[in-house]
PDB file of C-alpha atoms and ligand atoms in Angstrom:
ATOM      1  CA  MET L 102      67.643  95.668  91.173  1.00 60.00           C
ATOM      2  CA  ALA L 103      66.718  97.008  94.672  1.00 78.00           C
ATOM      3  CA  VAL L 104      67.937 100.557  95.282  1.00 90.00           C
ATOM      4  CA  ASN L 105      70.198 101.290  98.234  1.00 96.00           C
ATOM      5  CA  PRO L 106      69.675 104.998  99.020  1.00 96.00           C
ATOM      6  CA  LEU L 107      73.193 105.213 100.491  1.00 97.00           C
ATOM      7  CA  LEU L 108      74.738 104.235  97.150  1.00 97.00           C
ATOM      8  CA  PRO L 109      75.580 107.295  95.006  1.00 97.00           C
ATOM      9  CA  GLU L 110      73.288 107.368  91.965  1.00 96.00           C
ATOM     10  CA  ALA L 111      76.268 107.086  89.608  1.00 96.00           C
ATOM     11  CA  ASN L 112      77.211 103.734  91.197  1.00 97.00           C
ATOM     12  CA  ARG L 113      73.784 102.073  91.090  1.00 96.00           C
ATOM     13  CA  ASP L 114      74.210 100.393  87.694  1.00 94.00           C
ATOM     14  CA  GLY L 115      76.941  98.907  85.566  1.00 95.00           C
ATOM     15  CA  ALA L 116      79.971  96.844  86.395  1.00 95.00           C
ATOM     16  CA  LEU L 117      81.732  97.031  89.757  1.00 95.00           C
ATOM     17  CA  GLU L 118      84.789  98.239  87.796  1.00 95.00           C
ATOM     18  CA  GLN L 119      83.948 101.921  88.111  1.00 96.00           C
ATOM     19  CA  ASP L 120      85.088 104.792  90.333  1.00 95.00           C
ATOM     20  CA  TRP L 121      83.338 105.362  93.644  1.00 97.00           C
ATOM     21  CA  ALA L 122      81.293 108.522  93.108  1.00 97.00           C
ATOM     22  CA  GLY L 123      81.038 109.673  96.737  1.00 97.00           C
ATOM     23  CA  ASP L 124      83.484 110.628  99.456  1.00 96.00           C
ATOM     24  CA  ASP L 125      85.077 108.369 102.023  1.00 95.00           C
ATOM     25  CA  GLN L 126      82.410 108.871 104.700  1.00 97.00           C
ATOM     26  CA  GLN L 127      79.643 108.159 102.180  1.00 97.00           C
ATOM     27  CA  TRP L 128      81.492 104.949 101.364  1.00 97.00           C
ATOM     28  CA  TRP L 129      81.428 103.807 104.994  1.00 97.00           C
ATOM     29  CA  ASP L 130      77.771 104.803 105.491  1.00 97.00           C
ATOM     30  CA  TRP L 131      76.914 102.675 102.450  1.00 98.00           C
ATOM     31  CA  TYR L 132      79.260  99.841 103.324  1.00 98.00           C
ATOM     32  CA  VAL L 133      77.851  99.062 106.791  1.00 98.00           C
ATOM     33  CA  SER L 134      74.356  98.999 105.248  1.00 98.00           C
ATOM     34  CA  LEU L 135      75.471  95.777 103.482  1.00 98.00           C
ATOM     35  CA  ALA L 136      75.626  93.854 106.792  1.00 98.00           C
ATOM     36  CA  SER L 137      72.820  91.681 108.051  1.00 98.00           C
ATOM     37  CA  ASN L 138      71.793  92.443 111.663  1.00 98.00           C
ATOM     38  CA  ASP L 139      69.641  90.823 114.328  1.00 95.00           C
ATOM     39  CA  ALA L 140      67.129  93.015 116.158  1.00 95.00           C
ATOM     40  CA  ALA L 141      68.791  95.633 118.362  1.00 93.00           C
ATOM     41  CA  THR L 142      68.931  95.141 122.133  1.00 93.00           C
ATOM     42  CA  PRO L 143      69.357  97.839 124.850  1.00 97.00           C
ATOM     43  CA  LEU L 144      72.837  99.361 125.015  1.00 98.00           C
ATOM     44  CA  VAL L 145      75.063  98.511 127.978  1.00 98.00           C
ATOM     45  CA  ASP L 146      77.955 100.501 129.478  1.00 98.00           C
ATOM     46  CA  GLY L 147      81.283 100.361 127.658  1.00 98.00           C
ATOM     47  CA  PRO L 148      84.642  99.772 129.360  1.00 98.00           C
ATOM     48  CA  GLY L 149      85.651 103.443 129.239  1.00 98.00           C
ATOM     49  CA  LEU L 150      89.024 104.722 128.064  1.00 98.00           C
ATOM     50  CA  PRO L 151      92.172 103.408 129.793  1.00 98.00           C
ATOM     51  CA  ASP L 152      92.137 104.968 133.270  1.00 98.00           C
ATOM     52  CA  VAL L 153      95.725 106.248 133.104  1.00 98.00           C
ATOM     53  CA  PRO L 154      97.331 109.595 132.308  1.00 98.00           C
ATOM     54  CA  PRO L 155      97.931 110.111 128.581  1.00 98.00           C
ATOM     55  CA  ALA L 156     101.537 109.449 127.514  1.00 98.00           C
ATOM     56  CA  ASP L 157     103.544 112.583 126.816  1.00 98.00           C
ATOM     57  CA  ASP L 158     105.291 113.343 123.514  1.00 98.00           C
ATOM     58  CA  ALA L 159     108.534 111.611 124.519  1.00 98.00           C
ATOM     59  CA  GLU L 160     106.764 108.427 125.685  1.00 98.00           C
ATOM     60  CA  VAL L 161     104.792 108.247 122.439  1.00 98.00           C
ATOM     61  CA  ALA L 162     107.901 108.800 120.302  1.00 98.00           C
ATOM     62  CA  VAL L 163     109.957 106.195 122.172  1.00 98.00           C
ATOM     63  CA  LEU L 164     107.280 103.507 122.092  1.00 98.00           C
ATOM     64  CA  LEU L 165     106.433 103.960 118.426  1.00 98.00           C
ATOM     65  CA  ASP L 166     110.114 103.735 117.521  1.00 98.00           C
ATOM     66  CA  THR L 167     110.966 100.703 119.717  1.00 98.00           C
ATOM     67  CA  ALA L 168     110.971  97.239 118.163  1.00 98.00           C
ATOM     68  CA  TYR L 169     108.229  94.810 119.245  1.00 98.00           C
ATOM     69  CA  GLU L 170     109.357  91.296 120.180  1.00 97.00           C
ATOM     70  CA  LEU L 171     107.521  89.314 117.524  1.00 98.00           C
ATOM     71  CA  THR L 172     107.968  85.558 118.075  1.00 98.00           C
ATOM     72  CA  PRO L 173     108.286  82.857 115.376  1.00 98.00           C
ATOM     73  CA  GLU L 174     104.943  81.544 116.677  1.00 98.00           C
ATOM     74  CA  ASP L 175     103.311  84.917 115.978  1.00 98.00           C
ATOM     75  CA  VAL L 176     104.573  84.836 112.389  1.00 98.00           C
ATOM     76  CA  GLN L 177     103.490  81.228 111.948  1.00 98.00           C
ATOM     77  CA  HIS L 178     100.023  82.077 113.324  1.00 98.00           C
ATOM     78  CA  PHE L 179      99.696  84.890 110.768  1.00 98.00           C
ATOM     79  CA  ARG L 180     100.792  82.648 107.888  1.00 98.00           C
ATOM     80  CA  GLU L 181      98.413  79.820 108.850  1.00 98.00           C
ATOM     81  CA  GLN L 182      95.392  81.822 109.955  1.00 98.00           C
ATOM     82  CA  SER L 183      95.824  85.115 108.003  1.00 98.00           C
ATOM     83  CA  PHE L 184      95.663  87.207 111.182  1.00 98.00           C
ATOM     84  CA  VAL L 185      97.389  87.503 114.535  1.00 98.00           C
ATOM     85  CA  LYS L 186      96.450  89.368 117.726  1.00 98.00           C
ATOM     86  CA  LEU L 187      99.464  90.755 119.572  1.00 99.00           C
ATOM     87  CA  PRO L 188      99.341  91.876 123.224  1.00 98.00           C
ATOM     88  CA  GLY L 189     101.071  95.004 124.453  1.00 98.00           C
ATOM     89  CA  VAL L 190     101.913  96.594 121.113  1.00 99.00           C
ATOM     90  CA  LEU L 191     100.758  99.888 122.624  1.00 99.00           C
ATOM     91  CA  THR L 192     100.946 100.946 126.274  1.00 98.00           C
ATOM     92  CA  PRO L 193      97.784 102.078 128.091  1.00 98.00           C
ATOM     93  CA  GLY L 194      99.183 105.636 128.258  1.00 98.00           C
ATOM     94  CA  VAL L 195      99.776 105.764 124.498  1.00 99.00           C
ATOM     95  CA  VAL L 196      96.312 104.333 123.809  1.00 99.00           C
ATOM     96  CA  ARG L 197      94.841 107.034 126.057  1.00 98.00           C
ATOM     97  CA  ARG L 198      96.763 109.785 124.303  1.00 98.00           C
ATOM     98  CA  LEU L 199      95.691 108.552 120.859  1.00 98.00           C
ATOM     99  CA  ALA L 200      92.090 108.034 121.965  1.00 98.00           C
ATOM    100  CA  ASP L 201      91.852 111.592 123.294  1.00 98.00           C
ATOM    101  CA  ARG L 202      93.263 113.031 120.057  1.00 98.00           C
ATOM    102  CA  LEU L 203      91.071 110.839 117.901  1.00 98.00           C
ATOM    103  CA  ALA L 204      87.981 112.025 119.779  1.00 98.00           C
ATOM    104  CA  GLU L 205      88.936 115.620 118.926  1.00 98.00           C
ATOM    105  CA  LEU L 206      89.527 114.814 115.251  1.00 98.00           C
ATOM    106  CA  LEU L 207      86.266 112.889 114.888  1.00 98.00           C
ATOM    107  CA  THR L 208      84.217 115.607 116.580  1.00 98.00           C
ATOM    108  CA  ALA L 209      85.824 118.284 114.415  1.00 98.00           C
ATOM    109  CA  GLU L 210      84.923 116.343 111.254  1.00 98.00           C
ATOM    110  CA  HIS L 211      81.593 114.722 112.103  1.00 98.00           C
ATOM    111  CA  GLY L 212      80.158 116.654 115.091  1.00 97.00           C
ATOM    112  CA  ASP L 213      78.326 114.944 117.953  1.00 93.00           C
ATOM    113  CA  ASP L 214      75.136 113.802 116.257  1.00 95.00           C
ATOM    114  CA  THR L 215      76.479 110.472 115.089  1.00 96.00           C
ATOM    115  CA  ALA L 216      74.538 107.827 117.088  1.00 94.00           C
ATOM    116  CA  GLY L 217      74.191 104.540 115.211  1.00 96.00           C
ATOM    117  CA  ARG L 218      76.646 105.494 112.450  1.00 97.00           C
ATOM    118  CA  PHE L 219      80.087 104.307 111.421  1.00 98.00           C
ATOM    119  CA  THR L 220      82.166 107.467 111.275  1.00 98.00           C
ATOM    120  CA  ALA L 221      85.567 107.384 109.642  1.00 98.00           C
ATOM    121  CA  LEU L 222      88.621 109.503 108.929  1.00 98.00           C
ATOM    122  CA  GLU L 223      91.386 108.753 106.458  1.00 97.00           C
ATOM    123  CA  GLN L 224      94.854 110.176 105.810  1.00 98.00           C
ATOM    124  CA  MET L 225      95.046 111.787 109.254  1.00 98.00           C
ATOM    125  CA  TRP L 226      98.808 111.442 109.006  1.00 98.00           C
ATOM    126  CA  GLN L 227      98.835 114.132 106.337  1.00 98.00           C
ATOM    127  CA  HIS L 228      97.721 116.843 108.771  1.00 98.00           C
ATOM    128  CA  ASP L 229      98.018 115.618 112.363  1.00 98.00           C
ATOM    129  CA  PRO L 230     101.515 115.216 113.890  1.00 98.00           C
ATOM    130  CA  LEU L 231     100.458 112.570 116.430  1.00 98.00           C
ATOM    131  CA  MET L 232      98.694 110.455 113.806  1.00 98.00           C
ATOM    132  CA  ARG L 233     101.748 110.883 111.567  1.00 98.00           C
ATOM    133  CA  GLU L 234     103.857 109.226 114.260  1.00 98.00           C
ATOM    134  CA  VAL L 235     101.493 106.255 114.275  1.00 98.00           C
ATOM    135  CA  ALA L 236     101.418 105.958 110.472  1.00 98.00           C
ATOM    136  CA  LEU L 237     105.195 106.157 110.141  1.00 98.00           C
ATOM    137  CA  SER L 238     105.943 104.138 113.304  1.00 98.00           C
ATOM    138  CA  SER L 239     108.893 101.793 112.844  1.00 98.00           C
ATOM    139  CA  ARG L 240     107.473  99.554 115.614  1.00 98.00           C
ATOM    140  CA  LEU L 241     104.277  98.946 113.649  1.00 98.00           C
ATOM    141  CA  GLY L 242     105.925  99.001 110.221  1.00 98.00           C
ATOM    142  CA  ALA L 243     108.480  96.393 111.272  1.00 98.00           C
ATOM    143  CA  ILE L 244     105.732  94.040 112.491  1.00 98.00           C
ATOM    144  CA  ALA L 245     103.959  94.395 109.129  1.00 98.00           C
ATOM    145  CA  ALA L 246     107.240  93.786 107.262  1.00 98.00           C
ATOM    146  CA  ALA L 247     108.056  90.699 109.341  1.00 98.00           C
ATOM    147  CA  LEU L 248     104.585  89.217 108.885  1.00 98.00           C
ATOM    148  CA  LEU L 249     104.673  89.754 105.107  1.00 98.00           C
ATOM    149  CA  ASP L 250     108.422  89.031 104.873  1.00 98.00           C
ATOM    150  CA  THR L 251     109.033  92.048 102.665  1.00 98.00           C
ATOM    151  CA  ASP L 252     109.656  95.787 102.865  1.00 98.00           C
ATOM    152  CA  VAL L 253     106.323  97.556 103.198  1.00 98.00           C
ATOM    153  CA  ARG L 254     104.840 100.868 102.112  1.00 98.00           C
ATOM    154  CA  ILE L 255     101.894 102.569 103.750  1.00 98.00           C
ATOM    155  CA  TYR L 256      98.619 102.489 101.802  1.00 98.00           C
ATOM    156  CA  HIS L 257      96.603 104.674 104.171  1.00 98.00           C
ATOM    157  CA  ASP L 258      95.657 105.315 107.760  1.00 98.00           C
ATOM    158  CA  ASN L 259      92.108 105.177 108.987  1.00 96.00           C
ATOM    159  CA  ALA L 260      89.963 105.959 112.003  1.00 98.00           C
ATOM    160  CA  LEU L 261      87.049 103.584 112.423  1.00 98.00           C
ATOM    161  CA  SER L 262      84.436 104.687 114.933  1.00 98.00           C
ATOM    162  CA  LYS L 263      81.468 102.411 115.347  1.00 98.00           C
ATOM    163  CA  GLU L 264      79.108 104.698 117.261  1.00 98.00           C
ATOM    164  CA  PRO L 265      76.716 103.350 119.927  1.00 97.00           C
ATOM    165  CA  GLY L 266      74.085 101.160 118.301  1.00 97.00           C
ATOM    166  CA  CYS L 267      75.849 100.883 114.913  1.00 98.00           C
ATOM    167  CA  GLY L 268      75.314  97.444 113.404  1.00 98.00           C
ATOM    168  CA  ARG L 269      77.744  94.859 112.102  1.00 98.00           C
ATOM    169  CA  THR L 270      80.573  95.329 109.624  1.00 98.00           C
ATOM    170  CA  PRO L 271      79.836  92.985 106.675  1.00 98.00           C
ATOM    171  CA  TRP L 272      82.021  89.944 106.062  1.00 98.00           C
ATOM    172  CA  HIS L 273      84.757  90.780 103.580  1.00 98.00           C
ATOM    173  CA  HIS L 274      88.426  90.317 102.795  1.00 97.00           C
ATOM    174  CA  ASP L 275      90.578  93.294 101.959  1.00 97.00           C
ATOM    175  CA  ALA L 276      91.963  91.929  98.679  1.00 96.00           C
ATOM    176  CA  GLU L 277      88.524  92.715  97.222  1.00 93.00           C
ATOM    177  CA  HIS L 278      88.940  96.322  98.396  1.00 94.00           C
ATOM    178  CA  PHE L 279      92.539  97.307  97.782  1.00 97.00           C
ATOM    179  CA  PRO L 280      93.281  98.282  94.162  1.00 97.00           C
ATOM    180  CA  LEU L 281      96.634  96.537  94.539  1.00 98.00           C
ATOM    181  CA  ALA L 282      97.885  93.711  92.340  1.00 98.00           C
ATOM    182  CA  THR L 283      99.241  91.807  95.322  1.00 98.00           C
ATOM    183  CA  LEU L 284      97.941  89.720  98.209  1.00 98.00           C
ATOM    184  CA  SER L 285     100.926  90.878 100.238  1.00 98.00           C
ATOM    185  CA  ALA L 286      99.143  93.528 102.305  1.00 98.00           C
ATOM    186  CA  VAL L 287      98.253  93.740 105.970  1.00 98.00           C
ATOM    187  CA  THR L 288      96.242  96.026 108.237  1.00 98.00           C
ATOM    188  CA  ALA L 289      97.138  96.868 111.835  1.00 99.00           C
ATOM    189  CA  TRP L 290      93.867  97.370 113.756  1.00 99.00           C
ATOM    190  CA  MET L 291      94.581  99.314 116.941  1.00 99.00           C
ATOM    191  CA  PRO L 292      91.706  99.606 119.425  1.00 98.00           C
ATOM    192  CA  MET L 293      91.468 102.859 121.364  1.00 98.00           C
ATOM    193  CA  SER L 294      90.157 101.097 124.507  1.00 98.00           C
ATOM    194  CA  ALA L 295      89.531  97.554 125.664  1.00 98.00           C
ATOM    195  CA  ILE L 296      86.925  96.033 123.339  1.00 98.00           C
ATOM    196  CA  PRO L 297      84.581  93.560 125.025  1.00 98.00           C
ATOM    197  CA  ALA L 298      82.210  91.318 123.068  1.00 98.00           C
ATOM    198  CA  ALA L 299      79.325  93.771 123.454  1.00 98.00           C
ATOM    199  CA  MET L 300      81.299  96.449 121.635  1.00 98.00           C
ATOM    200  CA  GLY L 301      81.891  94.493 118.410  1.00 97.00           C
ATOM    201  CA  PRO L 302      85.563  93.440 118.305  1.00 98.00           C
ATOM    202  CA  LEU L 303      87.056  92.812 114.872  1.00 98.00           C
ATOM    203  CA  SER L 304      86.586  89.073 114.262  1.00 98.00           C
ATOM    204  CA  PHE L 305      88.490  86.795 111.931  1.00 98.00           C
ATOM    205  CA  ALA L 306      87.703  83.597 110.030  1.00 98.00           C
ATOM    206  CA  ARG L 307      90.571  81.189 110.721  1.00 98.00           C
ATOM    207  CA  GLY L 308      92.406  80.013 107.613  1.00 97.00           C
ATOM    208  CA  ALA L 309      95.212  81.162 105.333  1.00 96.00           C
ATOM    209  CA  ASP L 310      92.951  81.630 102.320  1.00 95.00           C
ATOM    210  CA  LEU L 311      89.249  80.796 102.441  1.00 97.00           C
ATOM    211  CA  ARG L 312      88.418  82.378  99.079  1.00 96.00           C
ATOM    212  CA  PRO L 313      87.810  79.009  97.368  1.00 97.00           C
ATOM    213  CA  LEU L 314      84.842  78.486  99.745  1.00 97.00           C
ATOM    214  CA  LEU L 315      83.196  81.526  98.199  1.00 96.00           C
ATOM    215  CA  ASP L 316      83.500  80.518  94.552  1.00 95.00           C
ATOM    216  CA  GLY L 317      80.710  81.980  92.458  1.00 95.00           C
ATOM    217  CA  LEU L 318      79.487  84.456  95.094  1.00 96.00           C
ATOM    218  CA  VAL L 319      78.614  87.831  93.624  1.00 94.00           C
ATOM    219  CA  PHE L 320      79.215  91.026  95.590  1.00 95.00           C
ATOM    220  CA  ASP L 321      75.861  92.655  96.430  1.00 96.00           C
ATOM    221  CA  ARG L 322      76.151  96.438  96.177  1.00 96.00           C
ATOM    222  CA  ALA L 323      72.533  97.033  97.236  1.00 96.00           C
ATOM    223  CA  GLY L 324      71.754  94.638 100.087  1.00 97.00           C
ATOM    224  CA  THR L 325      72.962  92.088 102.605  1.00 98.00           C
ATOM    225  CA  SER L 326      73.004  88.942 100.468  1.00 97.00           C
ATOM    226  CA  TYR L 327      76.811  88.757 100.134  1.00 98.00           C
ATOM    227  CA  ASP L 328      77.327  89.086 103.888  1.00 98.00           C
ATOM    228  CA  GLU L 329      74.682  86.443 104.558  1.00 98.00           C
ATOM    229  CA  ALA L 330      76.077  84.072 101.946  1.00 98.00           C
ATOM    230  CA  VAL L 331      79.624  84.311 103.367  1.00 98.00           C
ATOM    231  CA  SER L 332      78.268  83.494 106.853  1.00 98.00           C
ATOM    232  CA  ALA L 333      76.306  80.561 105.495  1.00 98.00           C
ATOM    233  CA  ARG L 334      79.233  79.115 103.541  1.00 98.00           C
ATOM    234  CA  PHE L 335      81.580  79.437 106.511  1.00 98.00           C
ATOM    235  CA  ALA L 336      79.041  77.776 108.782  1.00 98.00           C
ATOM    236  CA  ALA L 337      78.531  74.944 106.280  1.00 98.00           C
ATOM    237  CA  ALA L 338      82.303  74.403 106.017  1.00 98.00           C
ATOM    238  CA  GLY L 339      82.817  74.529 109.806  1.00 98.00           C
ATOM    239  CA  VAL L 340      85.113  77.561 109.591  1.00 98.00           C
ATOM    240  CA  GLN L 341      86.179  78.714 113.067  1.00 98.00           C
ATOM    241  CA  VAL L 342      85.861  82.410 113.888  1.00 98.00           C
ATOM    242  CA  GLU L 343      88.097  84.241 116.390  1.00 98.00           C
ATOM    243  CA  ASP L 344      85.769  86.834 117.904  1.00 98.00           C
ATOM    244  CA  GLY L 345      87.353  87.334 121.320  1.00 98.00           C
ATOM    245  CA  PRO L 346      87.704  90.675 123.111  1.00 98.00           C
ATOM    246  CA  TYR L 347      90.745  92.950 122.878  1.00 98.00           C
ATOM    247  CA  ALA L 348      92.731  94.043 125.929  1.00 98.00           C
ATOM    248  CA  VAL L 349      94.063  97.610 126.144  1.00 98.00           C
ATOM    249  CA  GLY L 350      97.184  97.840 123.950  1.00 98.00           C
ATOM    250  CA  GLU L 351      96.438  94.667 122.004  1.00 99.00           C
ATOM    251  CA  VAL L 352      96.688  95.138 118.217  1.00 99.00           C
ATOM    252  CA  SER L 353      95.648  92.726 115.484  1.00 99.00           C
ATOM    253  CA  PHE L 354      97.204  92.357 112.051  1.00 99.00           C
ATOM    254  CA  HIS L 355      95.069  90.832 109.283  1.00 98.00           C
ATOM    255  CA  GLY L 356      96.228  89.976 105.797  1.00 98.00           C
ATOM    256  CA  ALA L 357      94.511  90.679 102.473  1.00 98.00           C
ATOM    257  CA  THR L 358      92.981  87.185 102.234  1.00 98.00           C
ATOM    258  CA  CYS L 359      91.655  87.223 105.812  1.00 98.00           C
ATOM    259  CA  PHE L 360      87.868  87.266 105.994  1.00 98.00           C
ATOM    260  CA  HIS L 361      86.722  89.483 108.829  1.00 98.00           C
ATOM    261  CA  THR L 362      83.647  91.093 110.280  1.00 98.00           C
ATOM    262  CA  ALA L 363      82.768  92.967 113.478  1.00 98.00           C
ATOM    263  CA  GLY L 364      79.693  92.811 115.656  1.00 98.00           C
ATOM    264  CA  ARG L 365      77.206  95.531 116.483  1.00 98.00           C
ATOM    265  CA  ASN L 366      78.362  98.088 119.038  1.00 98.00           C
ATOM    266  CA  ASN L 367      75.884  97.341 121.778  1.00 98.00           C
ATOM    267  CA  THR L 368      77.448  99.773 124.240  1.00 98.00           C
ATOM    268  CA  THR L 369      77.016 103.450 124.980  1.00 98.00           C
ATOM    269  CA  GLN L 370      80.703 104.037 124.126  1.00 98.00           C
ATOM    270  CA  PRO L 371      81.962 104.452 120.537  1.00 98.00           C
ATOM    271  CA  ARG L 372      84.047 101.443 119.424  1.00 98.00           C
ATOM    272  CA  ARG L 373      87.108 103.191 118.090  1.00 98.00           C
ATOM    273  CA  ALA L 374      90.180 101.868 116.327  1.00 98.00           C
ATOM    274  CA  LEU L 375      93.005 103.262 114.265  1.00 98.00           C
ATOM    275  CA  ALA L 376      93.835 101.114 111.274  1.00 98.00           C
ATOM    276  CA  THR L 377      96.953 101.423 109.130  1.00 98.00           C
ATOM    277  CA  THR L 378      97.346  99.371 105.967  1.00 98.00           C
ATOM    278  CA  TYR L 379     100.727  98.336 104.547  1.00 98.00           C
ATOM    279  CA  PHE L 380     101.580  96.614 101.266  1.00 98.00           C
ATOM    280  CA  ALA L 381     104.645  95.040  99.693  1.00 98.00           C
ATOM    281  CA  ASP L 382     107.157  97.397  98.147  1.00 98.00           C
ATOM    282  CA  GLY L 383     107.125  96.784  94.382  1.00 98.00           C
ATOM    283  CA  ALA L 384     103.380  96.180  94.106  1.00 98.00           C
ATOM    284  CA  ARG L 385     101.416  97.691  91.221  1.00 98.00           C
ATOM    285  CA  VAL L 386      97.893  99.023  90.856  1.00 98.00           C
ATOM    286  CA  VAL L 387      95.375  96.515  89.448  1.00 98.00           C
ATOM    287  CA  ALA L 388      94.205  96.834  85.847  1.00 97.00           C
ATOM    288  CA  SER L 389      90.611  97.709  86.774  1.00 96.00           C
ATOM    289  CA  PRO L 390      89.996  99.210  90.223  1.00 95.00           C
ATOM    290  CA  THR L 391      86.397  98.896  91.440  1.00 96.00           C
ATOM    291  CA  MET L 392      83.922 101.055  93.348  1.00 96.00           C
ATOM    292  CA  ILE L 393      84.547  98.774  96.358  1.00 95.00           C
ATOM    293  CA  SER L 394      87.995 100.380  96.547  1.00 95.00           C
ATOM    294  CA  GLY L 395      86.346 103.659  97.577  1.00 95.00           C
ATOM    295  CA  THR L 396      88.477 106.794  97.337  1.00 95.00           C
ATOM    296  CA  TRP L 397      91.705 104.923  96.546  1.00 97.00           C
ATOM    297  CA  GLN L 398      93.096 107.764  94.393  1.00 96.00           C
ATOM    298  CA  GLU L 399      93.481 109.791  97.615  1.00 97.00           C
ATOM    299  CA  PHE L 400      95.847 107.127  98.939  1.00 98.00           C
ATOM    300  CA  LEU L 401      97.802 106.672  95.678  1.00 98.00           C
ATOM    301  CA  PRO L 402      97.575 110.137  94.102  1.00 98.00           C
ATOM    302  CA  GLY L 403      98.647 110.072  90.474  1.00 97.00           C
ATOM    303  CA  ALA L 404      99.007 106.277  90.350  1.00 98.00           C
ATOM    304  CA  VAL L 405      97.353 104.672  87.327  1.00 96.00           C
ATOM    305  CA  PRO L 406      95.948 101.200  86.576  1.00 96.00           C
ATOM    306  CA  ASN L 407      98.816  98.730  86.032  1.00 97.00           C
ATOM    307  CA  GLY L 408     101.320 101.377  87.170  1.00 98.00           C
ATOM    308  CA  PRO L 409     103.537 101.259  90.255  1.00 98.00           C
ATOM    309  CA  ALA L 410     101.896 101.799  93.657  1.00 98.00           C
ATOM    310  CA  ALA L 411     104.636 104.004  95.053  1.00 98.00           C
ATOM    311  CA  THR L 412     103.598 107.659  95.243  1.00 98.00           C
ATOM    312  CA  ALA L 413     104.940 110.310  97.613  1.00 98.00           C
ATOM    313  CA  LEU L 414     102.156 109.268 100.018  1.00 98.00           C
ATOM    314  CA  ASN L 415     103.386 105.666 100.126  1.00 98.00           C
ATOM    315  CA  PRO L 416     106.800 105.793 101.781  1.00 98.00           C
ATOM    316  CA  VAL L 417     108.496 102.590 102.904  1.00 98.00           C
ATOM    317  CA  VAL L 418     107.692 102.403 106.634  1.00 98.00           C
ATOM    318  CA  GLY L 419     108.866  98.890 107.474  1.00 98.00           C
ATOM    319  CA  ARG L 420     111.957  96.976 106.443  1.00 97.00           C
ATOM    320  CA  ARG L 421     112.269  93.206 106.387  1.00 93.00           C
ATOM    321  CA  GLY L 422     114.734  92.362 109.155  1.00 82.00           C
TER     322      GLY L 422
HETATM  323  O1  AKG Z  79      86.466  98.388 112.134  1.00 91.04           O
HETATM  324  C1  AKG Z  79      85.709  97.665 111.490  1.00 91.04           C
HETATM  325  O2  AKG Z  79      84.604  97.309 111.908  1.00 91.04           O
HETATM  326  C2  AKG Z  79      86.124  97.171 110.130  1.00 91.04           C
HETATM  327  C3  AKG Z  79      87.576  97.356 109.864  1.00 91.04           C
HETATM  328  C4  AKG Z  79      88.084  96.589 108.688  1.00 91.04           C
HETATM  329  O3  AKG Z  79      87.384  95.908 108.015  1.00 91.04           O
HETATM  330  C5  AKG Z  79      89.513  96.692 108.369  1.00 91.04           C
HETATM  331  O4  AKG Z  79      90.251  97.454 109.034  1.00 91.04           O
HETATM  332  O5  AKG Z  79      89.945  96.008 107.419  1.00 91.04           O
END
């Protein structure tokens, strides 16, 4: 088997049903190496951050606690296509405030020498008051609950920074990542600026559940063959892909069966998003979590295989209306 130097030595052999032996950032460094990429082209300017004053504490608190007007069409879109993109979930001022704070947190953790990498942060809500407001937001939690039609708990928060020149995110669906014995899970992906095509917007295969198209495909922990095979099978089946840009304040929600990818960041600006994952109250941990689940014990501390997924770090943050 070919060796991927980004894969911790302890994870190079054996079944996928083993603990990830590295930390969360090592996981992301390895994970983006599993994407197939065309030759790089020169970087172009990014859109910049929203050119507005950052929202103050009161504006952030009010917005994140105000209900979003989700329409029946939005819910139907999510059920039929496994994702939905919603305009105006965040205001430009709130995006600017979050983007400024995220830049500070990322620099504090990863420094400035990050060109070409995918830098990440997890569980920010445990130590940063602003990120805690996002993670516990009733506005976002209620959207997740309405889309899944159930009360939802938080699994984790995430910062996803695709630095200038970083390549694609491999095709995947989150059910293969979450160690949760449910398909009732959804991730809110919240861009920290407009995201034009050149920056690599999150892109979604249209369809409620395309997993049958991938029957027999084996996850490739060392190389790009899984990513390439998913692309090829989708192309052969005529699967449509939504890969449009994001406007400032637009937020997407993708379900656990939604296949998604993201393009290379071909701009000089980091492509940054906050992502919060929610799952159905009552769900349990799977019998055999895998290394693809990364550092899941940090998100469900003390939870055990087959046991309930409801630790102190998984409060209910959205109630079915
Ligand atoms: O930000 C990305 O490129 C990938 C994010 C992703 O896969 C997710 O949030 O589920």
